Amino acid sequence: MTVTRRSLLVGGAGLAAGAILARAGRAEAASPTTLTIDTRQIDVNGKPATRYRVFQPDGTMGLTLNEGDAFFVHLENKLDVPTDVHWHGMTEPWRQDGVPYVSGDPVPAGGTADYLFPATPTGTRWMHSHFGLQEQNLLAAPLIIRETAAIESGLQEVVMFLEDFSWTPPEEIFANLRAAKPDMAPEGDNKGLDLDDVIYDAFLANERTLEDPDIVDVEANAEVRLRIINASTSSNFWINLGDHQGTLVAVDGNPVEPLRVRRVPLAVAQRADVLVRVPGGAPLPVLALAEGRAMQTGVILRPAGAEVSKIPTRTGAETPRVTLEQELNLVPKVPLSRKPADRVVPVDLTGKMMGYIWNMPIHGLVGMPAQAARGERVELAFENTTGMSHPMHLHGHVFQVVEIDGKRINGAIRDTILVTPKTKVTVAFEADNPGLWAFHCHNLYHMAAGMFSTLAYRGFA
Ligand code: C2O
Ligand code: CU
């Protein structure tokens, strides 16, 4: 397979395809990795379910690259419906961002698409369909750009890929949410509905429930690097190491000053890299407890010879709300330079449970894109007036969390920030990737119901 015309056209960032490959130490004639989208059957608590998947010819789900590699992918859509795959957390040229009607046309049924750009930034990223509600049918997979330091550390790496699962088709879930519920208070102050408006049947970690979990063999007393990805459509989790302490070293793939943790809040679309040392003798369950539910999922790290006993799916009590408390303690390894904002964009997060309508007016206007000019330091000032949390994601950029409820902080570098109810959060980014970018709440149903906007660069054709 040679570089296709589309790749050459959209190779991006001012670099020709050959230059991207040469920089990655690959010849121009190097072939891309093929990623295929089709369906497969998984087993959920003993029952078969047909869902989507995105995989390589050898069956590997998703893609793992090394720092310095080119992201060189040939995507095949074997479905009988259109799709579009977004590379979440990458700073690719906008035309390769995989958002239908924003970055380009979707990939038609039976069609293909080609991608070529420098695989930056490094770290734990992921990929998922951005077309309709396909993400709820598990069209998602890991995308890991292994940091040179992680490779050189020689640590075993374990990916924990979290998804929420329902036997109800997503279109029906959405229709149920939108159906007027007469007993429901407006503005989301109905208690039960604030945390979780979709009642899932299962939570998956690496496509399994705790009935039959993924058990990973590890070396006793050796450190393991967990790459935890919340690929669920509308479920926030608390990652729980029980009595063990781990070290949080990256959030959304971006390094933070090491933080000792037993629990890590993980909103929809966020990632956490946690180092854990598993002593010999007993397995270490890495659990993910679903916010507002009495359910958990997880993977089990098993040192040689350790007995694995069954861990219940049900927890004793409902898991409390995911908060921003730990966010205040995160310090980035590489913060943005200190600089006043050239532009502050107010983004209100609004909604009505009646009719399930969610919006994100920009400068008070629904339908207005956020704007930036190349070279500016931009701040997005979120104010959530609703009773629900919104995991807000900007494509094609990373941002720094700089303010929470009026308190200025030197916060983490992320691509997704949870804006909790009645809270103000401000993030800052460098407008260094011109294009038209999706900017939205990563709760799939909120996005589908209107909490979607764009970032448009001024003067950009
Ligand atoms: Cu995970 Cu619009 O993205
Ligand atoms: Cu939302």
Short mmCIF file of C-alpha atoms and ligand atoms in Angstrom, two decimals:
data_model
loop_
_atom_site.label_atom_id
_atom_site.label_comp_id
_atom_site.label_asym_id
_atom_site.label_seq_id
_atom_site.Cartn_x
_atom_site.Cartn_y
_atom_site.Cartn_z
CA MET A 1 0.00 0.00 0.00
CA THR A 2 1.47 3.33 -0.98
CA VAL A 3 0.59 6.72 0.38
CA THR A 4 -2.77 7.62 -1.06
CA ARG A 5 -3.82 10.88 -2.54
CA ARG A 6 -5.99 11.71 0.44
CA SER A 7 -3.08 11.16 2.83
CA LEU A 8 -0.90 13.40 0.74
CA LEU A 9 -3.55 16.06 0.70
CA VAL A 10 -4.16 16.00 4.40
CA GLY A 11 -0.70 15.02 5.64
CA GLY A 12 -0.88 18.26 7.49
CA ALA A 13 1.02 20.63 9.71
CA GLY A 14 2.89 21.84 6.66
CA LEU A 15 4.74 18.56 6.38
CA ALA A 16 4.62 16.37 3.31
CA ALA A 17 3.86 12.70 3.83
CA GLY A 18 7.45 11.76 3.07
CA ALA A 19 8.76 14.17 5.69
CA ILE A 20 6.44 12.76 8.39
CA LEU A 21 7.57 9.22 7.65
CA ALA A 22 11.23 10.19 7.38
CA ARG A 23 11.04 11.96 10.73
CA ALA A 24 9.58 8.78 12.17
CA GLY A 25 12.47 6.82 10.68
CA ARG A 26 10.29 5.07 8.12
CA ALA A 27 10.71 4.96 4.39
CA GLU A 28 8.17 6.74 2.23
CA ALA A 29 7.00 3.40 0.86
CA ALA A 30 6.31 2.05 4.36
CA SER A 31 2.87 0.59 4.59
CA PRO A 32 0.17 1.83 6.92
CA THR A 33 -1.39 -0.19 9.70
CA THR A 34 -4.82 -1.36 8.64
CA LEU A 35 -7.61 -0.83 11.13
CA THR A 36 -10.84 -2.60 10.28
CA ILE A 37 -14.27 -1.85 11.65
CA ASP A 38 -16.82 -4.60 11.76
CA THR A 39 -18.93 -6.48 14.27
CA ARG A 40 -18.03 -9.26 16.67
CA GLN A 41 -19.71 -11.18 19.39
CA ILE A 42 -18.83 -10.67 23.02
CA ASP A 43 -20.11 -12.48 26.04
CA VAL A 44 -21.73 -10.38 28.77
CA ASN A 45 -22.54 -12.33 31.91
CA GLY A 46 -23.12 -15.50 29.90
CA LYS A 47 -25.21 -13.92 27.14
CA PRO A 48 -23.90 -13.20 23.63
CA ALA A 49 -23.99 -9.62 22.37
CA THR A 50 -23.13 -8.44 18.87
CA ARG A 51 -21.26 -5.16 18.96
CA TYR A 52 -18.77 -3.16 16.87
CA ARG A 53 -15.02 -3.40 17.04
CA VAL A 54 -11.96 -1.71 15.55
CA PHE A 55 -9.02 -4.04 15.17
CA GLN A 56 -5.81 -4.84 13.30
CA PRO A 57 -5.41 -7.85 10.97
CA ASP A 58 -3.85 -9.88 13.82
CA GLY A 59 -6.92 -9.22 16.00
CA THR A 60 -5.34 -6.55 18.22
CA MET A 61 -7.90 -3.99 19.31
CA GLY A 62 -6.83 -0.44 18.58
CA LEU A 63 -3.24 0.65 18.09
CA THR A 64 -0.04 1.01 20.09
CA LEU A 65 2.79 3.15 18.73
CA ASN A 66 6.08 4.35 20.14
CA GLU A 67 7.11 7.95 20.71
CA GLY A 68 8.44 9.41 17.45
CA ASP A 69 6.33 7.12 15.24
CA ALA A 70 4.08 8.35 12.49
CA PHE A 71 0.38 7.71 12.85
CA PHE A 72 -0.04 5.95 9.52
CA VAL A 73 -3.37 4.17 9.28
CA HIS A 74 -5.58 2.75 6.58
CA LEU A 75 -9.12 2.47 7.91
CA GLU A 76 -11.60 0.04 6.41
CA ASN A 77 -15.28 0.37 7.20
CA LYS A 78 -16.76 -3.11 6.82
CA LEU A 79 -20.10 -1.99 8.27
CA ASP A 80 -23.21 -1.42 6.19
CA VAL A 81 -23.54 2.06 7.69
CA PRO A 82 -21.23 5.10 7.57
CA THR A 83 -18.80 5.70 10.40
CA ASP A 84 -16.01 8.07 11.39
CA VAL A 85 -13.27 7.33 13.89
CA HIS A 86 -11.85 10.08 16.06
CA TRP A 87 -8.33 9.82 17.53
CA HIS A 88 -9.11 11.17 20.98
CA GLY A 89 -6.34 13.26 22.51
CA MET A 90 -4.19 13.58 19.40
CA THR A 91 -3.19 16.95 17.95
CA GLU A 92 -3.55 15.87 14.34
CA PRO A 93 -4.34 18.13 11.36
CA TRP A 94 -8.04 18.92 11.59
CA ARG A 95 -9.05 17.17 8.37
CA GLN A 96 -7.92 13.87 9.88
CA ASP A 97 -9.81 14.30 13.14
CA GLY A 98 -12.67 11.93 12.29
CA VAL A 99 -15.69 14.05 13.14
CA PRO A 100 -18.42 13.76 10.51
CA TYR A 101 -19.38 17.05 8.83
CA VAL A 102 -16.81 18.97 10.91
CA SER A 103 -13.47 17.53 9.81
CA GLY A 104 -14.92 16.02 6.64
CA ASP A 105 -17.39 13.55 5.26
CA PRO A 106 -17.95 10.31 7.16
CA VAL A 107 -16.41 7.08 5.88
CA PRO A 108 -19.23 5.48 3.87
CA ALA A 109 -20.41 1.90 4.32
CA GLY A 110 -17.75 -0.31 2.76
CA GLY A 111 -15.43 2.70 2.33
CA THR A 112 -11.89 3.42 3.44
CA ALA A 113 -9.90 6.41 4.68
CA ASP A 114 -6.21 7.12 5.17
CA TYR A 115 -4.42 8.99 7.91
CA LEU A 116 -0.86 10.18 8.23
CA PHE A 117 0.49 12.60 10.81
CA PRO A 118 3.16 12.68 13.53
CA ALA A 119 1.81 10.65 16.47
CA THR A 120 1.74 13.43 19.04
CA PRO A 121 1.34 13.94 21.89
CA THR A 122 2.59 10.74 23.52
CA GLY A 123 0.69 8.86 26.18
CA THR A 124 -2.57 7.05 26.79
CA ARG A 125 -5.11 8.12 24.18
CA TRP A 126 -8.00 6.26 22.60
CA MET A 127 -10.12 6.04 19.48
CA HIS A 128 -13.86 5.91 19.05
CA SER A 129 -16.62 6.42 16.55
CA HIS A 130 -17.88 9.97 16.39
CA PHE A 131 -20.79 8.96 14.19
CA GLY A 132 -24.27 8.99 15.74
CA LEU A 133 -24.54 6.77 18.80
CA GLN A 134 -22.11 4.08 17.54
CA GLU A 135 -19.83 4.61 20.50
CA GLN A 136 -22.48 3.02 22.73
CA ASN A 137 -22.20 -0.10 20.58
CA LEU A 138 -18.55 -0.29 21.67
CA LEU A 139 -16.95 1.22 18.58
CA ALA A 140 -13.93 2.24 20.63
CA ALA A 141 -10.40 0.97 21.29
CA PRO A 142 -7.13 1.97 22.97
CA LEU A 143 -4.64 4.23 21.20
CA ILE A 144 -1.36 4.30 23.08
CA ILE A 145 1.70 6.31 22.08
CA ARG A 146 4.28 4.79 24.40
CA GLU A 147 6.59 7.39 25.90
CA THR A 148 10.30 6.72 25.42
CA ALA A 149 10.65 6.89 29.22
CA ALA A 150 7.96 4.25 29.66
CA ILE A 151 9.59 2.01 27.09
CA GLU A 152 13.01 2.42 28.70
CA SER A 153 11.59 1.78 32.18
CA GLY A 154 10.93 -1.79 31.09
CA LEU A 155 7.75 -1.84 33.21
CA GLN A 156 4.96 -4.18 32.23
CA GLU A 157 2.01 -2.18 30.91
CA VAL A 158 -1.60 -3.14 31.52
CA VAL A 159 -4.41 -1.38 29.69
CA MET A 160 -7.77 -1.21 31.46
CA PHE A 161 -10.43 -0.16 28.96
CA LEU A 162 -13.72 0.74 30.62
CA GLU A 163 -17.07 0.71 28.84
CA ASP A 164 -20.72 0.90 29.83
CA PHE A 165 -22.99 -1.73 28.35
CA SER A 166 -26.73 -1.96 27.77
CA TRP A 167 -28.92 -4.60 26.16
CA THR A 168 -31.15 -1.74 24.98
CA PRO A 169 -30.17 -0.27 21.58
CA PRO A 170 -28.69 3.24 21.92
CA GLU A 171 -31.41 4.83 19.76
CA GLU A 172 -33.97 3.49 22.19
CA ILE A 173 -31.98 4.68 25.22
CA PHE A 174 -31.87 8.14 23.67
CA ALA A 175 -35.57 8.13 22.76
CA ASN A 176 -36.42 7.14 26.33
CA LEU A 177 -34.32 10.00 27.68
CA ARG A 178 -36.03 12.48 25.39
CA ALA A 179 -39.54 11.28 26.13
CA ALA A 180 -41.19 13.83 28.40
CA LYS A 181 -41.40 12.61 31.94
CA PRO A 182 -44.21 14.50 33.71
CA ASP A 183 -42.92 13.79 37.22
CA MET A 184 -39.56 15.29 36.46
CA ALA A 185 -38.43 18.63 37.77
CA PRO A 186 -36.75 20.95 35.27
CA GLU A 187 -33.08 21.93 35.56
CA GLY A 188 -32.10 18.50 36.77
CA ASP A 189 -32.82 18.82 40.45
CA ASN A 190 -34.53 15.45 40.46
CA LYS A 191 -32.16 13.49 42.69
CA GLY A 192 -31.99 10.12 41.00
CA LEU A 193 -31.41 11.61 37.60
CA ASP A 194 -28.51 13.84 38.40
CA LEU A 195 -25.85 11.18 38.57
CA ASP A 196 -26.86 8.65 35.99
CA ASP A 197 -29.64 9.03 33.50
CA VAL A 198 -28.95 5.74 31.72
CA ILE A 199 -29.28 2.59 33.78
CA TYR A 200 -26.66 0.26 32.36
CA ASP A 201 -26.86 -3.51 32.49
CA ALA A 202 -23.12 -4.01 32.87
CA PHE A 203 -19.79 -2.25 33.10
CA LEU A 204 -16.94 -3.77 31.12
CA ALA A 205 -13.20 -3.73 31.72
CA ASN A 206 -11.38 -5.10 28.66
CA GLU A 207 -14.77 -6.33 27.44
CA ARG A 208 -15.45 -8.42 30.52
CA THR A 209 -17.43 -8.13 33.71
CA LEU A 210 -16.28 -9.33 37.13
CA GLU A 211 -18.20 -12.57 36.48
CA ASP A 212 -15.29 -13.49 34.20
CA PRO A 213 -12.69 -10.74 34.54
CA ASP A 214 -9.48 -10.11 32.66
CA ILE A 215 -6.77 -11.66 34.84
CA VAL A 216 -3.29 -10.37 33.98
CA ASP A 217 -0.19 -12.22 35.14
CA VAL A 218 2.37 -9.90 36.70
CA GLU A 219 5.70 -10.38 38.41
CA ALA A 220 5.49 -10.27 42.20
CA ASN A 221 6.89 -7.03 43.66
CA ALA A 222 7.56 -5.56 40.24
CA GLU A 223 6.00 -2.25 39.33
CA VAL A 224 3.29 -2.28 36.64
CA ARG A 225 2.08 0.71 34.63
CA LEU A 226 -1.69 0.77 34.41
CA ARG A 227 -3.13 2.72 31.51
CA ILE A 228 -6.75 3.22 32.46
CA ILE A 229 -9.13 4.54 29.81
CA ASN A 230 -12.72 5.55 30.52
CA ALA A 231 -14.27 4.73 27.15
CA SER A 232 -17.80 4.64 28.47
CA THR A 233 -20.43 6.85 26.90
CA SER A 234 -21.96 8.33 30.02
CA SER A 235 -20.48 6.75 33.16
CA ASN A 236 -17.94 8.34 35.46
CA PHE A 237 -15.92 6.03 37.68
CA TRP A 238 -13.87 5.97 40.83
CA ILE A 239 -10.82 3.79 40.25
CA ASN A 240 -10.19 1.95 43.48
CA LEU A 241 -7.01 0.11 44.50
CA GLY A 242 -8.46 -1.02 47.83
CA ASP A 243 -5.77 -0.93 50.50
CA HIS A 244 -2.97 -0.60 47.97
CA GLN A 245 -1.33 2.67 47.13
CA GLY A 246 -0.43 3.49 43.58
CA THR A 247 1.29 6.45 41.99
CA LEU A 248 -0.65 8.57 39.54
CA VAL A 249 1.86 9.66 36.89
CA ALA A 250 -0.26 10.92 33.99
CA VAL A 251 -3.79 12.15 33.35
CA ASP A 252 -5.27 12.10 29.85
CA GLY A 253 -1.84 10.84 28.78
CA ASN A 254 -0.02 13.94 30.04
CA PRO A 255 2.56 13.55 32.82
CA VAL A 256 1.82 14.95 36.28
CA GLU A 257 4.04 15.19 39.34
CA PRO A 258 3.71 11.73 40.96
CA LEU A 259 0.78 11.60 43.37
CA ARG A 260 0.24 8.74 45.82
CA VAL A 261 -3.34 7.54 45.48
CA ARG A 262 -5.72 4.79 46.49
CA ARG A 263 -8.59 6.18 44.47
CA VAL A 264 -8.67 8.14 41.23
CA PRO A 265 -11.77 9.86 39.82
CA LEU A 266 -12.11 9.14 36.11
CA ALA A 267 -14.73 11.01 34.11
CA VAL A 268 -16.04 9.91 30.74
CA ALA A 269 -13.21 10.00 28.16
CA GLN A 270 -10.47 10.68 30.70
CA ARG A 271 -7.42 8.48 31.22
CA ALA A 272 -5.13 7.82 34.18
CA ASP A 273 -1.71 6.17 34.24
CA VAL A 274 -1.05 4.62 37.63
CA LEU A 275 2.03 2.72 38.77
CA VAL A 276 1.29 -0.13 41.17
CA ARG A 277 3.49 -2.69 42.82
CA VAL A 278 1.82 -6.03 43.35
CA PRO A 279 3.23 -7.89 46.32
CA GLY A 280 3.53 -11.66 46.01
CA GLY A 281 0.93 -13.96 47.45
CA ALA A 282 -2.29 -12.12 46.73
CA PRO A 283 -3.83 -10.67 43.57
CA LEU A 284 -4.47 -6.95 43.23
CA PRO A 285 -7.91 -6.11 41.86
CA VAL A 286 -8.00 -2.76 40.09
CA LEU A 287 -11.64 -1.81 40.37
CA ALA A 288 -13.75 0.84 38.69
CA LEU A 289 -16.86 1.82 40.64
CA ALA A 290 -19.61 3.45 38.62
CA GLU A 291 -20.74 6.83 39.95
CA GLY A 292 -24.26 6.74 41.35
CA ARG A 293 -24.51 2.99 40.99
CA ALA A 294 -23.83 0.04 43.28
CA MET A 295 -21.84 -1.70 40.55
CA GLN A 296 -18.20 -2.19 39.74
CA THR A 297 -15.94 -3.72 37.15
CA GLY A 298 -12.20 -4.23 36.96
CA VAL A 299 -9.14 -6.25 36.04
CA ILE A 300 -7.12 -8.50 38.34
CA LEU A 301 -3.33 -8.36 38.55
CA ARG A 302 -2.11 -11.80 39.55
CA PRO A 303 1.41 -12.52 40.78
CA ALA A 304 2.56 -16.08 40.13
CA GLY A 305 0.92 -18.61 42.39
CA ALA A 306 -1.74 -16.28 43.81
CA GLU A 307 -5.31 -17.55 44.12
CA VAL A 308 -7.92 -15.34 42.49
CA SER A 309 -11.23 -15.31 44.27
CA LYS A 310 -14.46 -13.99 42.84
CA ILE A 311 -15.15 -10.29 43.27
CA PRO A 312 -18.81 -9.27 43.27
CA THR A 313 -20.20 -6.97 40.60
CA ARG A 314 -22.49 -5.38 43.18
CA THR A 315 -21.01 -3.05 45.75
CA GLY A 316 -22.48 -2.52 49.19
CA ALA A 317 -23.55 1.05 48.54
CA GLU A 318 -24.01 3.53 45.73
CA THR A 319 -20.73 5.07 44.65
CA PRO A 320 -20.64 8.80 45.40
CA ARG A 321 -20.30 11.54 42.83
CA VAL A 322 -16.99 12.08 41.08
CA THR A 323 -15.55 15.35 42.35
CA LEU A 324 -12.80 17.81 41.48
CA GLU A 325 -11.06 17.42 44.83
CA GLN A 326 -8.11 15.44 43.45
CA GLU A 327 -7.93 17.78 40.45
CA LEU A 328 -6.76 20.51 42.83
CA ASN A 329 -3.74 18.38 43.77
CA LEU A 330 -2.55 17.64 40.24
CA VAL A 331 0.54 19.49 39.08
CA PRO A 332 1.67 19.08 35.47
CA LYS A 333 5.23 18.05 34.66
CA VAL A 334 5.19 20.56 31.80
CA PRO A 335 2.74 23.42 32.39
CA LEU A 336 1.87 26.03 29.78
CA SER A 337 4.10 29.07 29.93
CA ARG A 338 2.72 31.75 32.26
CA LYS A 339 0.96 34.25 30.09
CA PRO A 340 -2.24 36.27 30.31
CA ALA A 341 -5.10 35.18 28.10
CA ASP A 342 -5.49 36.95 24.79
CA ARG A 343 -9.07 35.80 24.67
CA VAL A 344 -11.51 34.46 27.25
CA VAL A 345 -14.46 32.50 25.91
CA PRO A 346 -17.41 32.04 28.28
CA VAL A 347 -19.04 28.62 27.84
CA ASP A 348 -22.28 28.03 29.77
CA LEU A 349 -23.37 24.48 30.34
CA THR A 350 -27.14 24.48 30.39
CA GLY A 351 -29.90 21.95 30.23
CA LYS A 352 -33.47 20.98 30.80
CA MET A 353 -34.36 17.49 31.89
CA MET A 354 -37.83 18.03 30.42
CA GLY A 355 -37.34 16.94 26.83
CA TYR A 356 -33.71 16.20 27.60
CA ILE A 357 -32.22 19.30 26.02
CA TRP A 358 -28.59 20.19 26.66
CA ASN A 359 -26.71 23.19 25.33
CA MET A 360 -23.37 24.94 25.60
CA PRO A 361 -24.00 28.56 24.62
CA ILE A 362 -20.80 30.44 23.80
CA HIS A 363 -20.87 34.12 24.76
CA GLY A 364 -24.47 33.34 25.70
CA LEU A 365 -25.41 32.24 22.20
CA VAL A 366 -26.50 28.72 21.33
CA GLY A 367 -24.98 27.73 17.98
CA MET A 368 -22.10 30.18 18.20
CA PRO A 369 -18.67 28.56 17.73
CA ALA A 370 -15.85 29.36 20.09
CA GLN A 371 -13.27 31.34 18.16
CA ALA A 372 -9.53 31.76 18.32
CA ALA A 373 -6.78 33.22 16.21
CA ARG A 374 -3.55 31.37 15.62
CA GLY A 375 -0.94 32.19 18.24
CA GLU A 376 -3.37 33.31 20.90
CA ARG A 377 -3.55 32.05 24.45
CA VAL A 378 -7.21 31.22 24.87
CA GLU A 379 -9.16 30.48 28.01
CA LEU A 380 -12.44 28.58 28.00
CA ALA A 381 -14.43 29.59 31.07
CA PHE A 382 -17.04 26.94 31.80
CA GLU A 383 -19.95 27.59 34.09
CA ASN A 384 -22.19 24.63 34.81
CA THR A 385 -25.61 25.75 35.97
CA THR A 386 -27.13 22.27 35.70
CA GLY A 387 -27.51 19.44 38.18
CA MET A 388 -25.33 17.06 36.16
CA SER A 389 -21.62 16.77 35.55
CA HIS A 390 -20.30 17.43 32.05
CA PRO A 391 -16.97 15.98 30.83
CA MET A 392 -15.95 18.73 28.41
CA HIS A 393 -13.58 17.86 25.58
CA LEU A 394 -11.80 20.01 23.00
CA HIS A 395 -10.41 18.31 19.90
CA GLY A 396 -6.95 18.82 18.44
CA HIS A 397 -5.43 20.55 21.48
CA VAL A 398 -4.42 19.91 25.03
CA PHE A 399 -5.39 22.43 27.66
CA GLN A 400 -4.31 23.27 31.18
CA VAL A 401 -6.79 23.46 34.05
CA VAL A 402 -6.10 26.96 35.42
CA GLU A 403 -9.07 27.78 37.63
CA ILE A 404 -11.66 25.92 39.69
CA ASP A 405 -14.43 27.90 41.37
CA GLY A 406 -12.49 31.14 41.36
CA LYS A 407 -9.25 29.61 42.61
CA ARG A 408 -6.32 29.99 40.21
CA ILE A 409 -4.27 26.77 40.02
CA ASN A 410 -1.31 25.37 38.11
CA GLY A 411 -3.46 22.38 37.18
CA ALA A 412 -3.06 19.33 35.00
CA ILE A 413 -2.72 19.27 31.23
CA ARG A 414 -5.73 17.41 29.85
CA ASP A 415 -8.05 17.09 26.90
CA THR A 416 -11.18 16.37 28.95
CA ILE A 417 -12.27 18.09 32.16
CA LEU A 418 -15.26 17.23 34.28
CA VAL A 419 -17.28 20.31 35.12
CA THR A 420 -19.29 19.27 38.15
CA PRO A 421 -22.74 20.75 38.96
CA LYS A 422 -22.92 24.42 39.91
CA THR A 423 -19.20 24.77 39.32
CA LYS A 424 -16.95 27.05 37.30
CA VAL A 425 -13.82 25.67 35.68
CA THR A 426 -11.43 27.52 33.36
CA VAL A 427 -8.94 25.85 31.04
CA ALA A 428 -6.24 27.50 28.91
CA PHE A 429 -4.72 26.41 25.62
CA GLU A 430 -2.36 27.61 22.92
CA ALA A 431 -4.18 28.21 19.66
CA ASP A 432 -1.54 26.42 17.63
CA ASN A 433 -3.53 23.99 15.48
CA PRO A 434 -5.67 25.95 13.01
CA GLY A 435 -8.85 24.33 11.75
CA LEU A 436 -12.44 23.65 12.66
CA TRP A 437 -12.58 21.50 15.76
CA ALA A 438 -15.30 19.68 17.64
CA PHE A 439 -15.80 20.97 21.18
CA HIS A 440 -18.39 19.18 23.26
CA CYS A 441 -19.62 17.31 26.30
CA HIS A 442 -18.33 13.73 26.11
CA ASN A 443 -21.50 12.32 27.62
CA LEU A 444 -22.77 10.79 24.38
CA TYR A 445 -26.43 11.55 25.10
CA HIS A 446 -25.76 15.12 26.20
CA MET A 447 -23.78 15.64 23.00
CA ALA A 448 -26.54 14.12 20.88
CA ALA A 449 -29.06 16.35 22.66
CA GLY A 450 -27.19 19.55 21.79
CA MET A 451 -24.15 19.94 24.03
CA PHE A 452 -21.88 20.22 21.02
CA SER A 453 -20.06 23.19 19.58
CA THR A 454 -16.93 23.91 17.58
CA LEU A 455 -13.73 25.88 17.88
CA ALA A 456 -13.21 27.86 14.69
CA TYR A 457 -9.95 29.59 13.94
CA ARG A 458 -10.43 33.13 12.67
CA GLY A 459 -9.27 33.84 9.17
CA PHE A 460 -9.04 30.16 8.50
CA ALA A 461 -10.58 29.00 5.25
CU1 C2O B 1 -13.53 11.49 22.35
CU2 C2O B 1 -15.33 14.42 20.23
O1 C2O B 1 -14.36 12.98 21.28
CU CU B 2 -22.91 16.75 29.58
#
